[in-house]
Coordinates of C-alpha atoms and ligand atoms in Angstrom, one line a residue:
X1297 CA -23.6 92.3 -19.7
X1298 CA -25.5 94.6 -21.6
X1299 CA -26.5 98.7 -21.1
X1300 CA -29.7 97.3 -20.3
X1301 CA -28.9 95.1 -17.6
X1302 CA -26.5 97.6 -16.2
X1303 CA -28.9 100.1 -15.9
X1304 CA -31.6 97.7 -14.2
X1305 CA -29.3 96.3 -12.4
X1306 CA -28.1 100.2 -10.8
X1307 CA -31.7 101.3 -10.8
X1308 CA -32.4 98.7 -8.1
X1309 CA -29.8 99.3 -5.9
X1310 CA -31.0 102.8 -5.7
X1311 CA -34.7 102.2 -5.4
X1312 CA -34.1 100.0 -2.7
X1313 CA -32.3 102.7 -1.1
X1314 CA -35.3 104.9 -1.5
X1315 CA -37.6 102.4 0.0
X1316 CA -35.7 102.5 3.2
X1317 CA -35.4 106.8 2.6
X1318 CA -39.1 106.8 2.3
X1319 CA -40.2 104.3 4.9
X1320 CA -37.2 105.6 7.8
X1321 CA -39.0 109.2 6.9
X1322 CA -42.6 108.6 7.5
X1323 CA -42.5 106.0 10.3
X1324 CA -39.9 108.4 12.0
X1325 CA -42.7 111.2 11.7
X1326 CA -45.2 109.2 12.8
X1327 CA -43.9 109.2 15.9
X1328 CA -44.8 112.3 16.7
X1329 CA -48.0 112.3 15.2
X1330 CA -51.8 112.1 16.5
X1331 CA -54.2 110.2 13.8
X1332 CA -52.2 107.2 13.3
X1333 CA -54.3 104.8 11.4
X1334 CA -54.9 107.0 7.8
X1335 CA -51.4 107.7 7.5
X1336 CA -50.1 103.9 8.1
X1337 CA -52.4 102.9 5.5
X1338 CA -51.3 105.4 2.9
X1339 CA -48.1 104.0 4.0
X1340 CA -48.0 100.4 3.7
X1341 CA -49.5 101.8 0.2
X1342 CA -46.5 103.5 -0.8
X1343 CA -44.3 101.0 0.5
X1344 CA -46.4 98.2 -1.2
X1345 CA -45.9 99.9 -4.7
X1346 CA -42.1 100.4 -4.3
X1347 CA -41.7 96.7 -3.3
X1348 CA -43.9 95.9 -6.5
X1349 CA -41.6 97.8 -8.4
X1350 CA -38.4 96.2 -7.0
X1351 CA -39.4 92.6 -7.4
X1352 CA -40.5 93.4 -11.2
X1353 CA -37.3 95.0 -11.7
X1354 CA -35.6 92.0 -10.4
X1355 CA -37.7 89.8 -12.5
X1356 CA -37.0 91.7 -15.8
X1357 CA -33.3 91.2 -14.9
X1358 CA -33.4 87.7 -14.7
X1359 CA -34.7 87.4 -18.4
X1360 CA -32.0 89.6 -19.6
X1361 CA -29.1 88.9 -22.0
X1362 CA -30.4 85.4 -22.9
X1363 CA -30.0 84.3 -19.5
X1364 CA -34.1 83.3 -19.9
X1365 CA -33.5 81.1 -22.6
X1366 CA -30.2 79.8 -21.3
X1367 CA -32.8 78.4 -18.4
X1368 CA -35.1 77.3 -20.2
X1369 CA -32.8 75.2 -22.3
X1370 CA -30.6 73.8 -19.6
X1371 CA -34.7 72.7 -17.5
X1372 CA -35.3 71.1 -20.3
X1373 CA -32.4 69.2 -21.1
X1374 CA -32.1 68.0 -17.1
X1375 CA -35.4 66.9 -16.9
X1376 CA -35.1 65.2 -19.9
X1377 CA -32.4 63.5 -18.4
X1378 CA -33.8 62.7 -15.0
X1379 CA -37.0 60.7 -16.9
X1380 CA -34.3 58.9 -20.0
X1381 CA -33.0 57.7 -16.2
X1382 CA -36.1 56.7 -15.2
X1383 CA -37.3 54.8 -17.8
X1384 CA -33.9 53.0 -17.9
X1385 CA -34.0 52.1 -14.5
X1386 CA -37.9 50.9 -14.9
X1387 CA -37.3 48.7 -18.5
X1388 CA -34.4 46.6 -17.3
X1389 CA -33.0 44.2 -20.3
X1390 CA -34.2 41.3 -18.1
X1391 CA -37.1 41.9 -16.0
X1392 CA -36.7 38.4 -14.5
X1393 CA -33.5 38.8 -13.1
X1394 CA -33.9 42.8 -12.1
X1395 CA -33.2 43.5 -8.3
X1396 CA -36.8 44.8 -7.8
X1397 CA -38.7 47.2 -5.0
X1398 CA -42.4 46.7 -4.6
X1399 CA -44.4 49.8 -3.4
X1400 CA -48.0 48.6 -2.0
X1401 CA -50.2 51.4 -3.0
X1402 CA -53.1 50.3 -0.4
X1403 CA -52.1 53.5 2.1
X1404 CA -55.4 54.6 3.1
X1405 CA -55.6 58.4 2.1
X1406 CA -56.3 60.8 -0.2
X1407 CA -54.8 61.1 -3.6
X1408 CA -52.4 63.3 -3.1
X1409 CA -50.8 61.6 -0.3
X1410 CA -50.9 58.4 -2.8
X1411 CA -49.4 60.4 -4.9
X1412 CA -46.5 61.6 -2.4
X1413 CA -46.5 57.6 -1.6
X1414 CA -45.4 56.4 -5.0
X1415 CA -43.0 59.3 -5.4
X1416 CA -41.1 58.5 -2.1
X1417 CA -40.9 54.5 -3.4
X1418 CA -40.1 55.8 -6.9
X1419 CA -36.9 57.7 -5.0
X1420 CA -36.4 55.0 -3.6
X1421 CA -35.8 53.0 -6.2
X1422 CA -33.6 55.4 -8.1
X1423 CA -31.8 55.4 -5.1
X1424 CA -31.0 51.7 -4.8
X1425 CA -31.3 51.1 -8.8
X1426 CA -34.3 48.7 -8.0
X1427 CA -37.2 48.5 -10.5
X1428 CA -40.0 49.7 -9.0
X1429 CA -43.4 47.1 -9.1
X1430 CA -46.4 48.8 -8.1
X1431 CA -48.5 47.0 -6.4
X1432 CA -52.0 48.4 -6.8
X1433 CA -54.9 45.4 -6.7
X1434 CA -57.3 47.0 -5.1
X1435 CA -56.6 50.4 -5.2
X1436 CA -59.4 52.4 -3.9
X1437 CA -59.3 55.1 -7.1
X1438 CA -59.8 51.7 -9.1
X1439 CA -60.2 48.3 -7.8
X1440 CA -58.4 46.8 -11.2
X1441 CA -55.6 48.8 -10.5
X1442 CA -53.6 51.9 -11.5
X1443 CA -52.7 50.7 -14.8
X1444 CA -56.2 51.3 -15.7
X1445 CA -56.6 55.0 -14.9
X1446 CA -52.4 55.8 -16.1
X1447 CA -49.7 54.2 -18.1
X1448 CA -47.6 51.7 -16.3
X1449 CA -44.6 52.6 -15.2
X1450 CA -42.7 50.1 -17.0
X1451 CA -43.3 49.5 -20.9
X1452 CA -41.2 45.5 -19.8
X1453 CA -41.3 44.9 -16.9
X1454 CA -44.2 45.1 -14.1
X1455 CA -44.4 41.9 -11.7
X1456 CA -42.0 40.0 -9.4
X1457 CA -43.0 36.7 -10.8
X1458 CA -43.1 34.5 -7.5
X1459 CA -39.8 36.0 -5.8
X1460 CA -39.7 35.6 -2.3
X1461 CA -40.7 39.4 -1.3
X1462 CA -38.4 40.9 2.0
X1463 CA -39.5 43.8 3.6
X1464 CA -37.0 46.7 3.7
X1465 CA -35.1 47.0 6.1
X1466 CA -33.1 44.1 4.6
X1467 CA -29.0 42.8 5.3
X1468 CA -28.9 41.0 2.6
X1469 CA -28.7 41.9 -0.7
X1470 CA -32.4 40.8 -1.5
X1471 CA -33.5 40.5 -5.1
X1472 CA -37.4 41.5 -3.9
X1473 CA -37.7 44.0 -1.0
X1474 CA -41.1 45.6 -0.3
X1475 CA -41.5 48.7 1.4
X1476 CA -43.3 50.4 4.3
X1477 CA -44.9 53.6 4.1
X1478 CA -42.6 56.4 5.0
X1479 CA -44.2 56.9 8.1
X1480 CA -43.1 53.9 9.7
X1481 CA -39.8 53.2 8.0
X1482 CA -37.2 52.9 10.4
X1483 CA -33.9 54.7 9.8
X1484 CA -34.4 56.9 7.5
X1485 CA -32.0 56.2 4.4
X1486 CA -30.3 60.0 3.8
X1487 CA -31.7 60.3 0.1
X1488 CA -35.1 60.8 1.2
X1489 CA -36.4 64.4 0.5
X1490 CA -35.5 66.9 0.4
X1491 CA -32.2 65.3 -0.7
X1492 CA -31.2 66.3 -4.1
X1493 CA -28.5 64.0 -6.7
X1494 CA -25.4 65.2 -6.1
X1495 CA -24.7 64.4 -9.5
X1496 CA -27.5 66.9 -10.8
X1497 CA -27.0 69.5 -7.9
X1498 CA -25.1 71.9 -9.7
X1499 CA -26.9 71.9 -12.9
X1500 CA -30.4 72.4 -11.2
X1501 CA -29.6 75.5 -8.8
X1502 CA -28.7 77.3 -11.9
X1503 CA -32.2 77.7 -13.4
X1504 CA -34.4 76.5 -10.4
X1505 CA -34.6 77.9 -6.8
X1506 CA -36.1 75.3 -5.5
X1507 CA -34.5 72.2 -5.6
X1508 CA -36.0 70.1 -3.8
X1509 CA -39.5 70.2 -5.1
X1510 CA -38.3 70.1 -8.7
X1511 CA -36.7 66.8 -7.7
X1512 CA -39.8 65.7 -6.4
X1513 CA -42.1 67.3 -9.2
X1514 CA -39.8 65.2 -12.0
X1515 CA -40.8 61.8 -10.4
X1516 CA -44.2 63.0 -10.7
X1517 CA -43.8 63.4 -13.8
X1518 CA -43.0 59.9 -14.7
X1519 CA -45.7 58.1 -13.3
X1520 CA -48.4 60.7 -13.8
X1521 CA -49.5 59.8 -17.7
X1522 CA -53.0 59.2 -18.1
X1523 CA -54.4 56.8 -20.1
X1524 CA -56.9 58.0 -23.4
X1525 CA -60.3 57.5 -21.2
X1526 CA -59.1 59.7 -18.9
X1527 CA -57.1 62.5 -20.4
X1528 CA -60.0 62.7 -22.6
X1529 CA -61.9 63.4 -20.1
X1530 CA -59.8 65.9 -18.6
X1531 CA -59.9 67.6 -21.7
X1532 CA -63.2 67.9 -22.2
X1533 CA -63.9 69.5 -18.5
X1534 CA -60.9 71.8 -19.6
X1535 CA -62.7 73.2 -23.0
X1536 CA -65.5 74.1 -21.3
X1537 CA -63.5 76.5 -19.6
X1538 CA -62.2 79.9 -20.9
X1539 CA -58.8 78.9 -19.5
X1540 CA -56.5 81.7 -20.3
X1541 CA -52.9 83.8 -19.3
X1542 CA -52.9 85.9 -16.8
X1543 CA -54.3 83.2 -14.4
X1544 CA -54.0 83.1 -10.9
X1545 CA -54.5 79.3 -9.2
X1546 CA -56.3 79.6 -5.6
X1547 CA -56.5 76.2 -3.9
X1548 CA -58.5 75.8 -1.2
X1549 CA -59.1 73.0 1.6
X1550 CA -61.8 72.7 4.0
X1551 CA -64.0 70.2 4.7
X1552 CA -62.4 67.1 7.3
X1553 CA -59.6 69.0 6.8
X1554 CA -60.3 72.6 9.0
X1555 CA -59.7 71.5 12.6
X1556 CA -57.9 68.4 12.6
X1557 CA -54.6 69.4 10.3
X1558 CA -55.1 72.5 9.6
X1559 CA -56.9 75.7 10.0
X1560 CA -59.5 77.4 8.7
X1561 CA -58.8 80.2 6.5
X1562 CA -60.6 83.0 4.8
X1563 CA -61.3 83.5 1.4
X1564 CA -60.1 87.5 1.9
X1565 CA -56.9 85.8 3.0
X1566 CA -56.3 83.9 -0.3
X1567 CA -57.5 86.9 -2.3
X1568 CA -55.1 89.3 -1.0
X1569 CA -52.2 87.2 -2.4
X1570 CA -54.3 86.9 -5.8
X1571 CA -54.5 90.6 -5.7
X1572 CA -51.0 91.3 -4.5
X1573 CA -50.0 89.0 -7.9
X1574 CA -52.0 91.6 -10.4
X1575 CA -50.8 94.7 -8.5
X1576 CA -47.3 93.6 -9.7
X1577 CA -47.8 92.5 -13.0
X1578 CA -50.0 95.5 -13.9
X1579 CA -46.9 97.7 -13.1
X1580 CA -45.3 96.0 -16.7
X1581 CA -48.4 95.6 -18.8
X1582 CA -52.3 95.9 -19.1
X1583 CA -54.6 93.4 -17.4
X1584 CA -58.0 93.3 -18.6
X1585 CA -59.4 90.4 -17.3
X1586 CA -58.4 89.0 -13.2
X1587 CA -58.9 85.4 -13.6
X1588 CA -58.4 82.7 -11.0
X1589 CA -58.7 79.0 -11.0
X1590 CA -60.6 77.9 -7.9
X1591 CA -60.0 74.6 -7.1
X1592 CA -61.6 73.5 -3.4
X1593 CA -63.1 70.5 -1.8
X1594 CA -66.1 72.9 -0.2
X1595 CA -69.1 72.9 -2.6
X1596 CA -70.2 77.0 -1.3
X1597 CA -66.7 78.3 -2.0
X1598 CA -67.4 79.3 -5.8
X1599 CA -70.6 81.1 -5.1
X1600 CA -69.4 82.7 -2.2
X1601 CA -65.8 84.3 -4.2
X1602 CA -67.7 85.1 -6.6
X1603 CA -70.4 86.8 -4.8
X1604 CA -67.7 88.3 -2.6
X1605 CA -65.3 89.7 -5.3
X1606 CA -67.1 90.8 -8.7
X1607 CA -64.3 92.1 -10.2
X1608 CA -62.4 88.9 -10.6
X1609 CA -63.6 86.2 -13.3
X1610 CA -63.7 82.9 -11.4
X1611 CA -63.5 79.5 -13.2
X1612 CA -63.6 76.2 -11.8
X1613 CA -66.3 73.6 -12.0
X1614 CA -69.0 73.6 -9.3
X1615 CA -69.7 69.6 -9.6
X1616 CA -65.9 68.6 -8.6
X1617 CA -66.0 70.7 -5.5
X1618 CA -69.4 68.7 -4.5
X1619 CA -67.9 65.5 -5.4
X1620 CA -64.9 66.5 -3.5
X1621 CA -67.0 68.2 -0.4
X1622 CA -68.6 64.4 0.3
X1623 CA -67.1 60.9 1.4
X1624 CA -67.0 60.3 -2.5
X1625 CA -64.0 61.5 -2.6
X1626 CA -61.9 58.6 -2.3
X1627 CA -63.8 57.0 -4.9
X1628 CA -62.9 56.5 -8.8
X1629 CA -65.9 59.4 -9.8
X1630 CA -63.6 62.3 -7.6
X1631 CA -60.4 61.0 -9.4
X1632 CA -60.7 62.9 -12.8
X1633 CA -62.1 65.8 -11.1
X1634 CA -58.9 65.8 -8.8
X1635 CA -56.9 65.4 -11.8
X1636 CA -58.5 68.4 -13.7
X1637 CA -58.0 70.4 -10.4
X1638 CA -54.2 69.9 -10.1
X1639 CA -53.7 70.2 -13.7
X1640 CA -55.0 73.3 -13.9
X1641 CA -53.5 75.0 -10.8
X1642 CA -50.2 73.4 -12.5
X1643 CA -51.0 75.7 -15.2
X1644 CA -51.7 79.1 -13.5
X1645 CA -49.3 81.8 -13.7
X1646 CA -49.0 82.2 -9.7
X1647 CA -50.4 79.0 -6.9
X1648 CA -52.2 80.7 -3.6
X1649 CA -52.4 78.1 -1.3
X1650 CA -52.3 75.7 1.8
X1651 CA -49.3 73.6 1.7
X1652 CA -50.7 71.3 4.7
X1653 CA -52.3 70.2 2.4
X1654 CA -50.8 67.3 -0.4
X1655 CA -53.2 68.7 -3.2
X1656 CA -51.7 71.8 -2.6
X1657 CA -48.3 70.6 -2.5
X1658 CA -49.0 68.3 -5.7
X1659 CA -50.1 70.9 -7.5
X1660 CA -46.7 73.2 -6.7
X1661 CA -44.6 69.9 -7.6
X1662 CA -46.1 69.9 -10.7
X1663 CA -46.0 73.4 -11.5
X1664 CA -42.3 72.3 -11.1
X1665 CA -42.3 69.9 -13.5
X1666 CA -44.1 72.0 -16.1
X1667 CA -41.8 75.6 -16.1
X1668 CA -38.2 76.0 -16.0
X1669 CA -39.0 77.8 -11.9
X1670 CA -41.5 77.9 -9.9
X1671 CA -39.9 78.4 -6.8
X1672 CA -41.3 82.7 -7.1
X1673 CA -44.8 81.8 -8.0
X1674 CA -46.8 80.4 -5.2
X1675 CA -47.7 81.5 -1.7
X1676 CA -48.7 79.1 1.2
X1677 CA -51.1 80.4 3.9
X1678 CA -49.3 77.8 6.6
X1679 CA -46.7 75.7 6.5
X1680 CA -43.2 76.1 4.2
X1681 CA -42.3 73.3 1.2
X1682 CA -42.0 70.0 3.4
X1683 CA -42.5 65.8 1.8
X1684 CA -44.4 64.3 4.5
X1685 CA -41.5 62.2 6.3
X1686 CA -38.7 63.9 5.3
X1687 CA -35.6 63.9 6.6
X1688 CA -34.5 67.4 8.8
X1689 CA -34.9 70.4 6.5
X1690 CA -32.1 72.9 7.7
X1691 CA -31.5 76.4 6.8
X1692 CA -27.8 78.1 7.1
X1693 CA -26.8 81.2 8.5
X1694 CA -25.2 83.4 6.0
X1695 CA -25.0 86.3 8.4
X1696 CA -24.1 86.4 12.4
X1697 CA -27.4 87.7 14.8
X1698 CA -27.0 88.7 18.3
X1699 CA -30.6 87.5 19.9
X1700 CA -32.4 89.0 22.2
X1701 CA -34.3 91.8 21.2
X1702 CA -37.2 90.6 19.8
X1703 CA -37.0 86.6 21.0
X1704 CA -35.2 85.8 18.5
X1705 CA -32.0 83.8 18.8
X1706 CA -28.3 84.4 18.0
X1707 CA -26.4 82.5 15.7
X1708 CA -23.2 82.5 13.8
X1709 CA -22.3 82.6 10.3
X1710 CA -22.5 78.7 9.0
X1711 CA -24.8 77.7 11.9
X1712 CA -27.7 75.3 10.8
X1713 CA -31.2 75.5 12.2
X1714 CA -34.2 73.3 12.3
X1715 CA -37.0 75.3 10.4
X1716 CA -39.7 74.7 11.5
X1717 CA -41.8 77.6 9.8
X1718 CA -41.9 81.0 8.5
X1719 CA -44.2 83.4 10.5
X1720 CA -44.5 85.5 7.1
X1721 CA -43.9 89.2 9.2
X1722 CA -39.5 88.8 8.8
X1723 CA -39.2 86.0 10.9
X1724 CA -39.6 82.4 11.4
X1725 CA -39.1 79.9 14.1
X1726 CA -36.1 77.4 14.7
X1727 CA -33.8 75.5 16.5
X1728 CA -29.6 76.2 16.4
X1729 CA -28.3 73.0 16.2
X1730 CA -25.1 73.8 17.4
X1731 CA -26.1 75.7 20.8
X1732 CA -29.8 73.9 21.0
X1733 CA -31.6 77.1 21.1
X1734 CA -34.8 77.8 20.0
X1735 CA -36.7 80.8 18.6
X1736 CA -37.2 83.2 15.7
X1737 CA -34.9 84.0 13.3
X1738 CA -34.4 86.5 11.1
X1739 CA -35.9 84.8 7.6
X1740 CA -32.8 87.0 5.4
X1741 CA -30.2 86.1 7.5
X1742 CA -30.3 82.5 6.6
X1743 CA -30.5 80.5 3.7
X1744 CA -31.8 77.2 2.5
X1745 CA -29.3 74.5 3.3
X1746 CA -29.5 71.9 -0.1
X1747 CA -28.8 68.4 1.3
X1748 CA -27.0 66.5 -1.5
X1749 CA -26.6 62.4 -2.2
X1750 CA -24.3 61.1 -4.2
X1751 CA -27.3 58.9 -5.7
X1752 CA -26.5 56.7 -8.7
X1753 CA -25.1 58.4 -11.7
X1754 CA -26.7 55.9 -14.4
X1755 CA -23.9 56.4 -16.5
X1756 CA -25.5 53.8 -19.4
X1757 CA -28.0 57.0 -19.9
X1758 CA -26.0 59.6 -22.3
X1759 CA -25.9 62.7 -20.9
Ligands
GDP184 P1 -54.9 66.5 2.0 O1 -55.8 65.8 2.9 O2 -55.5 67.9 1.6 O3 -53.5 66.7 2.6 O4 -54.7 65.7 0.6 P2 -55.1 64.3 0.2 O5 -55.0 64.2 -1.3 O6 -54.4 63.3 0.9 O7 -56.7 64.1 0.5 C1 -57.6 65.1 0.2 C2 -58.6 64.7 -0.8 O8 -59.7 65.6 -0.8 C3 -58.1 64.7 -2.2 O9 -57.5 63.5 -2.6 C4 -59.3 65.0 -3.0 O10 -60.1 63.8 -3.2 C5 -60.1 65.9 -2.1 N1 -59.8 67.3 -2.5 C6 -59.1 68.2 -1.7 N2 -59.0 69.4 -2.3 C7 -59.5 69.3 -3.5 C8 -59.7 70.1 -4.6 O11 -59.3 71.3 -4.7 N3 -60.3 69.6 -5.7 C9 -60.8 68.3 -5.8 N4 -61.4 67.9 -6.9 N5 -60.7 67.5 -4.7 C10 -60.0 67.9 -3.6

């Protein structure tokens, strides 16, 4: 390693002594003291800058030494893998013969949730090395089908002639199996998010910290080509904006959303993580312009942030959000505004928001897809990364806790819990699967448990 990275490297060890020096000094005085509230504000102030600096200085040490471009490279060369896969396993040499896998794309939801839909069958199919037909007569974003709004996702190969069609589960080795939606699938095969290859494992934990999702994101980014019509048009909503670096992406969801899945949040609650994002960055260079990309399906939203914070330059186009806000929305006119949504929040520097919701989570995927790791850039007001119908997403314990002082529950070092969120103040809830009991956990203690499948290798695809 270099002097440089030596010295980073020392200089946060000792600053994160200081931050406990600093906060075990004043909260120990504050004990004793009358006039509480002014002096834990100035505070969580001090303490809020020295965490800013620590993360930056953690940040600049992950670029160091060509370790950046060593990442970059090896993202590239992975994904580039994963879709030379993908188009092998979707352009058999005979399309006639090819075991197939039909996906129905007639689930009634949003787009997102499609979206999530043809990823799971496309994961599937990868899976069981089955091209994948998809089915979409009648789609509700176009009645002709999907093929009219984005390139197939075959160049060869896109019907089952008139196969007898099984629906999966099958015990025979079918040549045409059609499948259910996740929902309903019974017995969940094991390489179902947030399964990872096995094959790929090792390569993608070295430049991504988020495996799972980067998985996901790649399939997305095979069958998410649009046609001319319709990247045209994306283009043109896009020049009108003054889309630039530093960017944050804000994504909000209201509408028949609030009350039923999720719940209603603030704008003040979005903008703090926006403002907690420029803090930071400010600390390494100038910042003359706070920009964020509002993307929403309320049509007051834009007024009201803008109205509400002056000093930030909002973009975002008020005509999607009221396209979005009304029934339209499952309707071929609220498709390229969708599209010019998630492709933009795909693009920000740093994603704020709800990941109960599958725009939300779309968006992240693809912000995946497009940098070598996004797995730092993004915070969700509610739930953690989940696929809708996953299988169990685990964490590990990597250090022993004795439970009991604050609820929380004791485990040993290699224990796996059941997530099922983090509360965002240290701790999160769970269950330990070897002793059953539930309760919070201390979020540093544990880690992410990667579950790996030893999916198909497609050894025809060079390396
Ligand atoms: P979820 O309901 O938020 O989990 O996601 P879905 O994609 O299944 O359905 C929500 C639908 O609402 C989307 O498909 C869009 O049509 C619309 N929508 C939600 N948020 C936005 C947004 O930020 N921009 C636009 N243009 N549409 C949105």
């Amino acid at each position: 390693p270099s002097e440089e990275y030596e010295n980073l490297r020392r200089r946060i060890h000792s600053n994160t002594k200081e931050f406990w020096y600093y906060a075990n000094h004043e909260l120990g005085k504050l004990m004793h003291e009358s006039d509480k509230e002014a002096k834990i504000r100035a505070i969580l102030e001090q303490l809020s800058d020295r965490k800013s600096t620590l993360l930056s200085d953690q940040e600049k040490l992950s670029e160091m030494d060509g370790y950046h471009e060593w990442r970059q490279l090896e993202a590239a060369n992975v994904s580039d893998l994963v879709q030379r896969r993908l188009h092998y396993l979707q352009n058999p040499p005979d399309c006639r013969e090819a075991r197939k896998l039909i996906c129905n794309l007639n689930k009634g939801c949003g787009f997102g949730c499609q979206l999530h839909h043809i990823v799971y069958c496309l994961i599937f199919a990868y899976a069981t090395e089955r091209t994948l037909i998809l089915n979409s007569k009648g789609w509700r974003y176009n009645t002709k089908g999907w093929e009219y709004v984005f390139h197939p996702i075959s160049e060869s190969c896109l019907s089952s002639y008139d196969d007898k069609v099984v629906q999966w589960p099958v015990s025979y080795d079918a040549k045409v199996v059609s499948l259910p939606f996740i929902d309903s699938i019974s017995q969940k095969p094991k390489f179902l998010p947030l399964a990872v290859p096995k094959d790929l494992a090792h390569r993608i934990v070295r430049f991504n910290g988020d495996p799972s999702s980067w998985w996901v994101g790649q399939m997305l980014k095979f069958v998410l080509k649009p046609r001319l019509p319709m990247q045209k048009a994306i283009n043109d909503t896009i020049a009108k904006m003054n889309f630039k670096s530093p960017i944050v992406g804000v994504h909000i969801r209201r509408t028949d959303k609030v009350g039923t899945e999720a719940a209603f949040h603030h704008i003040h609650e979005y903008m703090a993580h926006v403002k907690d994002y420029y803090d930071q960055l400010e600390l390494t260079r100038p910042v003359d312009v706070r920009r964020v990309y509002l993307a929403t399906d309320d049509a007051n939203v834009l007024d009201d942030a803008r109205q509400k914070y002056p000093e930030y330059t909002f973009l975002g186009d008020p005509s999607i959000a009221k396209t979005a806000a009304t029934h339209r929305r499952y309707t071929p006119l609220s498709l390229t505004g969708l599209l010019v949504d998630l492709h933009m929040l795909a693009m920000c520097d740093y994603l704020v928001c709800t990941f109960s919701s599958q725009v939300g989570r779309v968006a992240y995927e693809m912000m995946q897809s497009n940098r070598v790791d996004a797995s730092n850039s993004f915070f969700s007001l509610d739930d953690i990364y989940y696929f809708g119908g996953q299988n169990a997403h685990d964490r590990v314990a990597i250090m022993q806790n004795h439970g009991g002082k604050n609820e929380d529950i004791s485990f040993e070092v290699g224990d796996k819990i059941g997530v099922a969120g983090n509360h965002w103040n240290g701790y999160g809830r769970g269950t330990n699967k070897r002793t059953n009991m539930n309760g919070l956990i201390p979020w540093y203690k544990t880690a992410d448990h990667l579950v790996l499948y030893p999916f198909p290798e497609y050894k025809q695809v060079p390396i």
